[in-house]
Amino acid sequence: IALVGTAGIGKSRMAHEFVGVLRQKDWQVLEAECNPLEQAVPYALLKKLLQSALQAGNITPADQPLLPEDPAPAHSDLWPAALCSVLDQPVHDPRWHDLEPLLRRRVIIDAVRNTIDKVTSTRPTILLLEDLHWIDGQSETAIEALMSLTATRPLLVLLTWRTGDTPEWLARLDVRRIWLRSLDTSSANALL
C-alpha cells in the first residue's frame, strides 16, 4: 500500500495511526524513514530498516543465517560481514574487502533479505517506509528486492512519498496507491 500526497504531516500521521491499530492486534512493526540529508549516504534507509529488524527479531549480524535450501546460497558465508558493513560496524572477514562492488551489493541485498525473511516468518508484520522521495540509490535497489517477500510471508508494506516522486521501480509493481490531497488551513490546524 502506498500513501502518496504533497504534505508530509497528513501521510505520516495516517500511516502511524494505521500502524498503531495493527500493533494493538499483535502485528510486528519494522519501520524506517528517509531523510533529505542522507540521500547521498549509501544504504542510509536500509541501515535503519536493518536495525529495526534486528531489534524486532532479537538477533545480531553475527547470528548464523537461516539458510532455506541446500546447498547454501552463494556467498551466504559473507552475510554477517555484509550486515556489519551496512550497520557501520567493523568487518573482520578479510574476504569482504576484496569483493568487487557489484558482488558486494548483491551480498548485502541477499543478507538483508534473508534477515527480514527470518524476522517476518513468525508473525504478521508491517513494514513502514516513509518519505521514499528522499531514498538513497543503494537502499532503493535493496528495498525493491525485499518486495518479493510479500508473496511468501504475512507481510504488509506501507510506503509514503510525495506526489510526482514515484520511484521508478515502484511504478512497475502492482501497488495499491492511496492519493492524499493537501489539507486546507483549518483541517491542518485541527490535525495538529
Backbone as ProteinMPNN parsed JSONL, in Angstrom:
{"seq_chain_A": "IALVGTAGIGKSRMAHEFVGVLRQKDWQVLEAECNPLEQAVPYALLKKLLQSALQAGNITPADQPLLPEDPAPAHSDLWPAALCSVLDQPVHDPRWHDLEPLLRRRVIIDAVRNTIDKVTSTRPTILLLEDLHWIDGQSETAIEALMSLTATRPLLVLLTWRTGDTPEWLARLDVRRIWLRSLDTSSANALL", "coords_chain_A": {"N_chain_A": [[0.862, -1.163, 0.0], [0.528, 2.219, -0.753], [0.873, 5.473, 0.414], [0.349, 8.486, -0.946], [1.071, 11.862, -1.459], [1.077, 15.505, -1.195], [1.669, 16.828, 1.176], [3.568, 16.177, 4.071], [2.898, 15.745, 6.813], [0.21, 14.876, 7.064], [0.214, 12.371, 5.678], [2.112, 10.953, 7.168], [1.001, 10.957, 9.749], [-1.399, 9.561, 9.282], [-0.354, 7.102, 8.447], [1.003, 6.262, 10.773], [-1.096, 6.061, 12.595], [-2.527, 3.941, 11.462], [-0.589, 1.915, 11.643], [-0.417, 1.797, 14.413], [-2.922, 0.684, 15.083], [-2.628, -1.888, 13.975], [-0.484, -2.768, 15.511], [-1.697, -3.028, 18.003], [-3.148, -5.259, 17.461], [-1.34, -7.24, 17.655], [0.559, -7.257, 15.597], [3.787, -7.295, 14.212], [6.104, -4.631, 13.911], [8.159, -3.139, 11.58], [10.155, -0.46, 10.831], [11.29, 2.434, 9.013], [12.703, 5.555, 8.024], [13.226, 7.838, 5.409], [15.6, 10.486, 4.871], [16.259, 13.811, 3.899], [18.879, 14.706, 4.164], [20.367, 12.465, 3.986], [20.42, 11.391, 1.455], [22.65, 11.007, -0.148], [24.068, 9.188, 1.246], [25.227, 5.996, 1.265], [23.094, 3.19, 1.581], [21.536, 4.281, 3.659], [18.73, 4.284, 4.371], [18.335, 1.523, 4.398], [20.005, 0.732, 6.472], [18.639, 1.748, 8.732], [16.279, 0.257, 8.546], [17.289, -2.337, 8.808], [18.321, -2.194, 11.425], [15.918, -1.934, 12.825], [14.741, -4.408, 12.204], [16.595, -6.26, 13.288], [16.372, -5.63, 15.985], [13.651, -6.228, 16.433], [13.64, -8.958, 15.886], [15.366, -9.817, 17.787], [18.054, -10.462, 17.231], [21.493, -10.637, 16.085], [23.958, -9.282, 13.78], [25.931, -11.22, 13.587], [24.711, -13.618, 14.091], [24.055, -16.944, 13.074], [23.116, -17.358, 9.746], [19.828, -18.229, 8.644], [19.405, -20.702, 6.489], [17.537, -21.376, 3.702], [17.658, -23.424, 1.831], [19.351, -26.273, 0.391], [22.028, -26.787, -1.635], [23.742, -24.194, 0.277], [22.982, -20.709, -0.318], [24.849, -18.749, -2.696], [27.73, -17.185, -1.474], [26.699, -16.904, 1.113], [28.114, -17.244, 3.415], [29.305, -14.845, 3.782], [27.367, -13.155, 4.671], [27.107, -12.219, 7.431], [29.252, -10.357, 7.482], [28.395, -8.585, 5.52], [26.077, -7.513, 6.705], [27.208, -6.247, 8.937], [28.71, -4.349, 7.594], [26.709, -2.682, 6.441], [25.619, -1.699, 8.786], [27.605, -0.102, 9.71], [29.529, -1.266, 11.34], [32.546, -2.843, 12.552], [34.134, -4.896, 10.131], [35.323, -8.024, 10.15], [36.033, -10.044, 8.465], [38.362, -10.716, 6.108], [37.883, -11.28, 3.442], [35.712, -9.795, 2.66], [36.527, -7.192, 2.044], [37.848, -7.558, -0.306], [35.978, -8.042, -2.253], [34.356, -7.377, -5.368], [32.628, -4.319, -6.171], [29.946, -4.655, -7.255], [29.355, -7.321, -6.621], [29.56, -7.169, -3.881], [27.368, -5.498, -3.334], [25.304, -7.237, -4.151], [25.575, -9.301, -2.255], [25.009, -7.889, 0.085], [22.312, -7.204, -0.367], [21.168, -9.786, -0.482], [21.771, -10.714, 2.114], [20.387, -8.908, 3.782], [17.793, -9.33, 2.862], [17.45, -12.009, 3.63], [17.601, -11.698, 6.415], [15.354, -10.051, 6.968], [13.403, -11.773, 6.018], [13.686, -13.874, 7.835], [12.916, -12.603, 10.234], [10.282, -11.869, 9.68], [8.969, -14.253, 9.435], [7.635, -15.384, 11.563], [5.34, -14.054, 12.519], [2.517, -11.903, 11.638], [3.532, -8.996, 9.908], [4.15, -5.528, 9.562], [5.735, -3.438, 7.335], [6.927, -0.361, 7.414], [7.855, 2.238, 5.464], [8.953, 5.413, 5.149], [8.703, 8.561, 3.392], [9.867, 8.097, 0.791], [10.668, 9.618, -1.358], [13.091, 10.69, -0.755], [14.946, 8.659, -0.803], [18.053, 6.892, -0.778], [20.14, 5.717, -3.454], [21.343, 3.102, -3.242], [19.889, 1.878, -1.171], [17.412, 1.867, -2.365], [17.572, -0.082, -4.385], [17.85, -2.372, -2.792], [15.458, -2.344, -1.284], [13.596, -2.72, -3.289], [14.171, -5.392, -3.915], [13.328, -6.59, -1.544], [10.587, -6.481, -1.69], [9.593, -8.78, -2.848], [9.185, -10.563, -0.789], [6.62, -10.329, 0.12], [5.058, -12.138, -1.178], [5.411, -14.588, 0.031], [5.335, -14.364, 2.781], [3.545, -13.273, 5.772], [3.277, -10.316, 5.258], [2.894, -6.884, 5.148], [3.505, -4.089, 3.268], [3.936, -0.728, 3.748], [4.211, 2.304, 2.25], [5.361, 5.675, 1.983], [5.363, 8.66, 0.035], [6.034, 11.71, -1.776], [3.72, 13.227, -4.049], [4.288, 12.784, -7.481], [6.907, 12.033, -7.223], [7.338, 9.305, -7.59], [9.115, 6.384, -7.112], [10.964, 4.805, -9.708], [11.151, 1.951, -9.851], [9.018, 1.225, -8.28], [6.838, 2.03, -9.703], [6.543, 0.017, -11.534], [5.461, -2.098, -10.153], [2.593, -3.885, -8.864], [0.908, -2.055, -6.953], [-1.16, -0.86, -4.414], [-2.266, 2.314, -4.484], [-2.913, 5.119, -2.481], [-4.03, 8.183, -2.826], [-3.43, 11.25, -1.368], [-4.762, 14.42, -0.785], [-3.567, 17.753, -0.203], [-4.093, 19.244, 2.985], [-6.509, 21.744, 3.861], [-6.103, 24.952, 5.476], [-7.599, 25.129, 7.937], [-8.194, 22.44, 8.414], [-5.632, 21.368, 8.628], [-4.763, 22.683, 10.941], [-6.577, 21.568, 12.772], [-5.75, 18.922, 12.72], [-3.187, 19.149, 13.779]], "CA_chain_A": [[0.0, 0.0, 0.0], [1.311, 3.439, -0.811], [0.201, 6.732, 0.699], [1.026, 9.469, -1.772], [0.466, 13.177, -1.364], [2.007, 16.628, -1.215], [2.03, 17.232, 2.533], [4.119, 15.063, 4.825], [2.295, 15.514, 8.126], [-1.009, 14.077, 6.92], [0.586, 10.995, 5.318], [2.815, 10.331, 8.286], [0.044, 10.76, 10.839], [-2.302, 8.491, 8.873], [0.415, 5.857, 8.452], [1.28, 5.851, 12.15], [-2.346, 5.623, 13.214], [-2.792, 2.611, 10.911], [0.39, 1.011, 12.25], [-0.812, 1.643, 15.808], [-4.038, -0.265, 15.135], [-2.074, -3.228, 13.739], [0.355, -3.115, 16.67], [-2.622, -3.489, 19.038], [-3.611, -6.591, 17.059], [-0.149, -8.081, 17.774], [1.414, -7.261, 14.421], [5.155, -6.831, 14.382], [6.32, -3.429, 13.114], [9.509, -2.776, 11.159], [9.98, 0.849, 10.213], [12.445, 3.273, 8.716], [12.302, 6.8, 7.37], [14.262, 8.511, 4.624], [15.931, 11.823, 5.326], [16.89, 14.51, 2.77], [20.312, 14.87, 4.397], [21.035, 11.171, 3.817], [20.239, 10.884, 0.109], [23.94, 10.63, -0.713], [24.697, 8.224, 2.15], [24.868, 4.641, 0.816], [22.344, 2.292, 2.469], [21.025, 5.001, 4.835], [17.429, 3.733, 4.749], [18.498, 0.102, 4.673], [20.599, 0.631, 7.812], [17.572, 1.948, 9.716], [15.379, -0.891, 8.458], [18.003, -3.479, 9.371], [18.339, -2.016, 12.878], [14.564, -2.235, 13.293], [14.531, -5.854, 12.073], [17.431, -6.962, 14.264], [15.765, -5.408, 17.301], [12.391, -6.983, 16.492], [13.931, -10.385, 15.901], [16.304, -10.09, 18.868], [19.2, -11.138, 16.636], [22.638, -9.791, 15.77], [24.506, -9.61, 12.461], [26.785, -12.403, 13.649], [23.926, -14.847, 14.211], [24.133, -17.834, 11.926], [21.967, -17.156, 8.865], [18.908, -19.331, 8.396], [19.504, -20.983, 5.069], [16.32, -22.07, 3.324], [17.824, -24.519, 0.884], [20.626, -26.96, 0.354], [23.156, -26.154, -0.96], [23.581, -22.816, 0.756], [23.082, -19.69, -1.361], [26.202, -18.253, -2.97], [28.295, -16.15, -0.608], [25.968, -16.742, 2.376], [29.096, -17.179, 4.495], [29.689, -13.443, 3.93], [26.224, -12.361, 5.112], [27.391, -11.421, 8.639], [30.107, -9.223, 7.112], [27.561, -7.639, 4.776], [25.219, -6.821, 7.671], [28.079, -5.346, 9.7], [29.062, -3.258, 6.696], [25.563, -1.77, 6.358], [25.421, -1.096, 10.109], [28.817, 0.651, 10.049], [30.27, -1.978, 12.368], [33.778, -3.397, 11.992], [34.03, -6.134, 9.367], [36.546, -8.748, 10.455], [36.302, -11.026, 7.423], [39.19, -10.041, 5.096], [37.348, -11.509, 2.098], [34.724, -8.766, 2.359], [37.189, -6.027, 1.465], [38.342, -7.917, -1.636], [34.869, -8.239, -3.19], [34.03, -6.34, -6.347], [31.471, -3.54, -5.687], [28.65, -5.229, -7.634], [29.148, -8.532, -5.831], [29.326, -6.712, -2.506], [25.976, -5.049, -3.28], [24.443, -8.429, -4.233], [25.655, -9.998, -0.97], [24.272, -7.054, 1.044], [20.878, -7.367, -0.634], [20.779, -11.139, -0.069], [21.868, -10.82, 3.571], [19.284, -8.156, 4.378], [16.555, -10.033, 2.506], [17.386, -13.18, 4.491], [17.32, -11.244, 7.773], [13.957, -9.618, 7.011], [12.626, -13.003, 5.85], [13.76, -14.588, 9.11], [12.162, -11.857, 11.242], [8.859, -11.825, 9.327], [8.438, -15.603, 9.261], [6.951, -15.875, 12.758], [4.052, -13.407, 12.782], [2.2, -10.843, 10.674], [4.442, -7.864, 10.046], [4.009, -4.381, 8.673], [6.985, -2.76, 7.032], [6.607, 1.038, 7.13], [8.978, 3.012, 4.918], [8.412, 6.748, 4.933], [9.394, 9.601, 2.62], [10.714, 7.464, -0.223], [11.187, 10.606, -2.317], [14.449, 11.009, -0.324], [15.7, 7.412, -0.651], [19.36, 6.789, -1.427], [20.111, 4.754, -4.55], [21.674, 1.743, -2.826], [18.746, 1.344, -0.428], [16.312, 1.681, -3.309], [17.767, -1.394, -5.004], [17.588, -3.403, -1.783], [14.029, -2.327, -0.941], [12.922, -3.368, -4.417], [14.345, -6.841, -3.749], [12.547, -7.031, -0.387], [9.165, -6.524, -2.018], [9.2, -10.148, -3.208], [8.826, -11.308, 0.422], [5.175, -10.249, 0.346], [4.413, -13.304, -1.796], [5.589, -15.801, 0.835], [5.262, -14.055, 4.209], [2.437, -12.395, 6.161], [3.977, -9.034, 5.274], [2.256, -5.749, 4.504], [4.465, -2.999, 3.096], [3.286, 0.579, 3.671], [5.206, 3.27, 1.779], [4.873, 7.041, 1.772], [6.211, 9.556, -0.734], [5.343, 12.869, -2.324], [3.154, 13.135, -5.388], [5.218, 13.131, -8.55], [8.233, 11.476, -6.956], [7.213, 7.855, -7.506], [10.326, 5.683, -7.531], [10.759, 4.093, -10.972], [10.934, 0.529, -9.623], [7.708, 1.061, -7.673], [5.842, 2.232, -10.752], [6.389, -1.253, -12.247], [4.809, -3.082, -9.291], [1.162, -3.772, -8.63], [0.823, -1.482, -5.613], [-2.382, -0.094, -4.152], [-1.9, 3.689, -4.137], [-3.945, 5.959, -1.889], [-3.592, 9.549, -3.07], [-3.927, 12.192, -0.365], [-4.651, 15.834, -1.133], [-3.111, 18.622, 0.88], [-5.151, 19.723, 3.87], [-6.671, 23.197, 3.911], [-5.533, 25.511, 6.709], [-8.355, 24.758, 9.149], [-8.027, 20.989, 8.623], [-4.259, 21.16, 9.111], [-4.742, 23.111, 12.342], [-7.312, 20.58, 13.558], [-4.899, 17.73, 12.815], [-2.104, 19.449, 14.713]], "C_chain_A": [[0.902, 1.217, 0.0], [0.426, 4.632, -0.504], [0.992, 7.813, -0.017], [0.313, 10.803, -1.636], [1.52, 14.26, -1.353], [2.49, 17.009, 0.176], [2.47, 16.025, 3.343], [3.402, 14.741, 6.117], [1.069, 14.619, 8.018], [-0.706, 12.625, 6.618], [1.196, 10.276, 6.509], [1.854, 10.018, 9.426], [-0.892, 9.587, 10.527], [-1.581, 7.131, 8.925], [0.632, 5.362, 9.876], [0.021, 5.436, 12.903], [-2.704, 4.213, 12.75], [-1.859, 1.574, 11.537], [0.039, 0.765, 13.718], [-1.952, 0.65, 15.985], [-3.519, -1.69, 14.94], [-1.205, -3.69, 14.91], [-0.521, -3.635, 17.813], [-3.164, -4.88, 18.733], [-2.445, -7.575, 16.981], [0.626, -8.245, 16.468], [2.793, -6.755, 14.83], [5.361, -5.629, 13.461], [7.812, -3.244, 12.853], [9.367, -1.446, 10.441], [11.298, 1.578, 10.027], [11.955, 4.476, 7.924], [13.482, 7.394, 6.621], [14.425, 9.943, 5.122], [16.616, 12.553, 4.175], [18.398, 14.684, 2.937], [21.089, 13.584, 4.158], [20.897, 10.596, 2.41], [21.538, 10.411, -0.526], [24.685, 9.615, 0.156], [24.277, 6.819, 1.719], [24.2, 3.827, 1.919], [21.795, 2.979, 3.72], [19.679, 4.435, 5.293], [17.552, 2.267, 5.134], [19.094, -0.119, 6.063], [19.519, 0.762, 8.886], [16.611, 0.765, 9.729], [16.022, -2.124, 9.077], [18.076, -3.385, 10.893], [16.975, -2.357, 13.476], [14.305, -3.74, 13.269], [15.344, -6.638, 13.095], [16.864, -6.815, 15.672], [14.492, -6.239, 17.439], [12.635, -8.477, 16.6], [14.864, -10.808, 17.014], [17.487, -10.912, 18.367], [20.309, -10.127, 16.384], [23.158, -10.153, 14.386], [25.337, -10.895, 12.46], [26.019, -13.708, 13.785], [24.009, -15.649, 12.925], [22.917, -17.628, 11.028], [21.133, -18.42, 8.716], [18.885, -19.573, 6.897], [18.354, -21.872, 4.639], [16.528, -23.282, 2.44], [19.208, -25.129, 0.982], [20.952, -27.207, -1.099], [22.875, -24.7, -0.574], [23.695, -21.835, -0.404], [24.518, -19.189, -1.504], [26.547, -17.116, -2.014], [27.535, -15.941, 0.705], [26.913, -16.715, 3.577], [29.583, -15.74, 4.738], [28.536, -12.564, 4.426], [26.483, -11.612, 6.413], [28.273, -10.201, 8.346], [29.304, -8.157, 6.382], [26.684, -6.834, 5.729], [26.031, -5.834, 8.509], [28.456, -4.124, 8.864], [27.938, -2.227, 6.611], [25.378, -1.024, 7.674], [26.613, -0.269, 10.581], [29.559, 0.051, 11.239], [31.545, -2.548, 11.742], [33.514, -4.732, 11.283], [35.369, -6.851, 9.529], [36.916, -9.781, 9.399], [37.09, -10.343, 6.3], [38.666, -10.239, 3.667], [36.382, -10.406, 1.685], [35.354, -7.587, 1.611], [37.708, -6.293, 0.057], [37.239, -8.094, -2.675], [34.725, -7.054, -4.148], [32.78, -5.6, -5.864], [30.111, -4.142, -6.052], [28.344, -6.498, -6.854], [28.872, -8.163, -4.371], [27.872, -6.25, -2.352], [25.019, -6.239, -3.305], [24.418, -9.177, -2.901], [24.902, -9.21, 0.108], [22.774, -7.264, 0.863], [20.405, -8.743, -0.166], [20.781, -11.291, 1.45], [20.707, -10.098, 4.256], [17.965, -8.852, 4.082], [16.376, -11.262, 3.398], [17.022, -12.789, 5.928], [15.857, -10.826, 7.913], [13.044, -10.838, 6.879], [12.557, -13.77, 7.172], [12.87, -13.921, 10.168], [10.661, -11.887, 10.951], [8.224, -13.2, 9.222], [7.555, -16.055, 10.425], [5.584, -15.26, 13.023], [3.78, -12.315, 11.753], [3.032, -9.594, 10.967], [4.039, -6.759, 9.084], [5.365, -3.712, 8.55], [6.618, -1.348, 6.593], [7.875, 1.755, 6.696], [8.436, 4.374, 4.512], [9.341, 7.638, 4.11], [10.365, 9.038, 1.581], [11.226, 8.431, -1.285], [12.615, 11.029, -1.948], [15.334, 9.767, -0.211], [17.048, 7.484, -1.379], [19.323, 5.639, -2.439], [20.396, 3.319, -4.14], [20.524, 1.107, -2.042], [17.591, 1.046, -1.361], [16.386, 0.313, -3.977], [17.434, -2.518, -4.031], [16.111, -3.476, -1.423], [13.223, -2.979, -2.062], [13.013, -4.886, -4.296], [13.513, -7.379, -2.584], [11.059, -7.182, -0.695], [8.701, -7.936, -2.367], [8.801, -10.981, -1.992], [7.321, -11.293, 0.679], [4.44, -11.449, -0.25], [4.461, -14.539, -0.907], [5.444, -15.59, 2.341], [4.019, -13.227, 4.507], [2.986, -10.979, 6.37], [3.189, -7.992, 4.488], [3.284, -4.629, 4.452], [3.675, -1.706, 2.901], [4.361, 1.621, 3.377], [4.574, 4.647, 1.699], [5.89, 7.794, 0.926], [5.363, 10.687, -1.278], [4.827, 12.583, -3.722], [4.208, 13.552, -6.414], [6.611, 12.57, -8.368], [8.181, 9.96, -6.805], [8.512, 7.203, -7.965], [10.033, 4.829, -8.767], [10.442, 2.618, -10.763], [9.542, 0.273, -9.049], [6.596, 1.226, -8.702], [5.572, 0.932, -11.517], [5.636, -2.303, -11.439], [3.311, -2.833, -9.178], [0.963, -3.352, -7.173], [-0.474, -0.697, -5.504], [-1.968, 1.29, -3.678], [-3.118, 4.423, -3.583], [-3.428, 7.394, -1.98], [-4.247, 10.478, -2.056], [-3.718, 13.624, -0.851], [-4.099, 16.588, 0.074], [-4.303, 19.069, 1.7], [-5.274, 21.244, 3.743], [-6.205, 23.65, 5.296], [-6.294, 25.053, 7.961], [-8.232, 23.266, 9.445], [-6.643, 20.685, 9.161], [-4.14, 21.559, 10.575], [-5.458, 22.127, 13.243], [-6.473, 19.325, 13.753], [-3.79, 17.969, 13.831], [-2.636, 19.565, 16.121]], "O_chain_A": [[1.927, 1.237, 0.681], [-0.645, 4.786, -1.09], [2.168, 8.028, 0.274], [-0.915, 10.863, -1.693], [2.711, 13.981, -1.485], [3.62, 17.472, 0.329], [1.827, 14.976, 3.309], [3.303, 13.571, 6.488], [0.913, 13.691, 8.812], [-1.295, 11.732, 7.226], [0.842, 9.138, 6.815], [1.897, 8.929, 9.998], [-1.148, 8.736, 11.379], [-2.142, 6.141, 9.393], [0.464, 4.175, 10.154], [0.072, 4.55, 13.757], [-3.136, 3.385, 13.552], [-2.293, 0.486, 11.915], [0.182, -0.355, 14.21], [-1.95, -0.138, 16.931], [-3.925, -2.6, 15.663], [-1.198, -4.872, 15.254], [-0.136, -4.572, 18.512], [-3.59, -5.597, 19.638], [-2.543, -8.614, 16.328], [1.279, -9.268, 16.261], [2.922, -5.889, 15.694], [4.843, -5.614, 12.345], [8.619, -3.198, 13.782], [8.543, -1.317, 9.536], [12.268, 1.377, 10.758], [10.93, 4.419, 7.245], [14.599, 7.446, 7.136], [13.515, 10.526, 5.711], [17.483, 11.97, 3.525], [19.117, 14.797, 1.945], [22.319, 13.595, 4.128], [21.223, 9.43, 2.191], [21.524, 9.505, -1.359], [25.809, 9.229, -0.166], [23.096, 6.48, 1.798], [24.683, 3.783, 3.05], [21.608, 2.322, 4.744], [19.505, 4.138, 6.475], [16.932, 1.825, 6.102], [18.718, -1.066, 6.753], [19.487, -0.019, 9.837], [16.178, 0.322, 10.793], [15.36, -2.874, 9.794], [17.909, -4.393, 11.581], [16.897, -3.001, 14.522], [13.718, -4.285, 14.203], [14.835, -7.581, 13.701], [16.875, -7.764, 16.455], [14.287, -6.887, 18.466], [11.924, -9.18, 17.318], [15.136, -11.996, 17.187], [17.876, -11.91, 18.974], [20.094, -8.917, 16.459], [22.833, -11.222, 13.868], [25.43, -11.575, 11.438], [26.59, -14.785, 13.618], [24.028, -15.092, 11.827], [21.787, -17.717, 11.508], [21.661, -19.531, 8.668], [18.399, -18.74, 6.131], [18.201, -22.986, 5.139], [15.619, -24.103, 2.32], [20.116, -24.558, 1.586], [20.134, -27.839, -1.767], [21.915, -24.08, -1.033], [24.419, -22.092, -1.366], [25.295, -19.206, -0.55], [25.746, -16.209, -1.784], [27.704, -14.906, 1.349], [26.547, -16.216, 4.641], [30.195, -15.452, 5.766], [28.709, -11.355, 4.585], [26.108, -10.443, 6.503], [28.053, -9.13, 8.912], [29.508, -6.962, 6.6], [26.558, -5.618, 5.585], [25.587, -4.714, 8.758], [28.513, -3.005, 9.373], [28.193, -1.026, 6.701], [25.02, 0.154, 7.675], [26.631, 0.21, 11.715], [30.145, 0.773, 12.046], [31.611, -2.715, 10.524], [32.769, -5.578, 11.777], [36.411, -6.353, 9.102], [38.013, -10.337, 9.444], [36.547, -9.48, 5.61], [38.978, -9.443, 2.781], [36.245, -10.111, 0.498], [34.774, -7.06, 0.663], [37.978, -5.354, -0.692], [37.531, -8.278, -3.856], [34.944, -5.9, -3.781], [31.941, -6.208, -5.2], [29.204, -4.135, -5.219], [27.198, -6.727, -6.467], [28.04, -8.789, -3.714], [27.219, -6.571, -1.359], [24.032, -6.255, -2.569], [23.362, -9.635, -2.466], [24.23, -9.803, 0.952], [22.052, -7.477, 1.837], [19.36, -8.856, 0.474], [19.889, -11.928, 2.011], [20.116, -10.621, 5.2], [17.108, -8.954, 4.959], [15.271, -11.528, 3.87], [16.229, -13.471, 6.578], [15.195, -11.208, 8.877], [12.021, -10.921, 7.559], [11.496, -14.251, 7.569], [12.158, -14.602, 10.906], [9.853, -11.926, 11.879], [7.03, -13.295, 8.941], [6.8, -17.018, 10.283], [4.751, -15.877, 13.686], [4.698, -11.852, 11.076], [3.207, -9.197, 12.119], [3.641, -7.015, 7.947], [6.047, -3.457, 9.543], [6.057, -1.161, 5.513], [8.838, 1.867, 7.455], [7.57, 4.477, 3.643], [10.564, 7.495, 4.126], [11.523, 9.447, 1.503], [12.135, 8.085, -2.039], [13.286, 11.67, -2.758], [16.385, 9.829, 0.427], [17.155, 8.067, -2.458], [18.548, 4.696, -2.281], [19.749, 2.401, -4.644], [20.222, -0.072, -2.231], [16.867, 0.07, -1.162], [15.371, -0.37, -4.115], [16.805, -3.506, -4.411], [15.57, -4.571, -1.273], [12.27, -3.712, -1.797], [12.034, -5.588, -4.548], [13.042, -8.515, -2.64], [10.358, -7.937, -0.022], [7.524, -8.252, -2.195], [8.142, -12.008, -2.148], [6.807, -12.161, 1.385], [3.31, -11.736, 0.143], [3.644, -15.445, -1.066], [5.433, -16.562, 3.097], [3.489, -12.556, 3.621], [3.136, -10.512, 7.5], [2.86, -8.192, 3.318], [3.866, -4.264, 5.474], [2.845, -1.607, 1.997], [5.3, 1.798, 4.153], [3.391, 4.776, 1.386], [7.1, 7.61, 1.063], [4.134, 10.632, -1.247], [5.413, 11.807, -4.475], [4.921, 14.54, -6.232], [7.421, 12.632, -9.292], [8.901, 9.393, -5.983], [8.964, 7.443, -9.085], [8.976, 4.204, -8.857], [9.555, 2.082, -11.427], [8.951, -0.777, -9.301], [5.532, 0.621, -8.574], [4.494, 0.763, -12.085], [5.211, -3.311, -12.002], [2.832, -1.716, -9.373], [0.864, -4.193, -6.28], [-0.834, 0.047, -6.416], [-1.388, 1.434, -2.602], [-4.211, 4.355, -4.146], [-2.487, 7.763, -1.277], [-5.469, 10.488, -1.906], [-2.622, 13.989, -1.277], [-4.162, 16.117, 1.21], [-5.399, 19.253, 1.168], [-4.281, 21.944, 3.545], [-5.947, 22.827, 6.175], [-5.675, 24.635, 8.94], [-8.171, 22.871, 10.609], [-6.487, 19.845, 10.047], [-3.496, 20.865, 11.362], [-5.008, 21.87, 14.359], [-6.484, 18.73, 14.831], [-3.488, 17.097, 14.647], [-1.87, 19.816, 17.052]]}, "name": "protein", "num_of_chains": 1, "seq": "IALVGTAGIGKSRMAHEFVGVLRQKDWQVLEAECNPLEQAVPYALLKKLLQSALQAGNITPADQPLLPEDPAPAHSDLWPAALCSVLDQPVHDPRWHDLEPLLRRRVIIDAVRNTIDKVTSTRPTILLLEDLHWIDGQSETAIEALMSLTATRPLLVLLTWRTGDTPEWLARLDVRRIWLRSLDTSSANALL"}
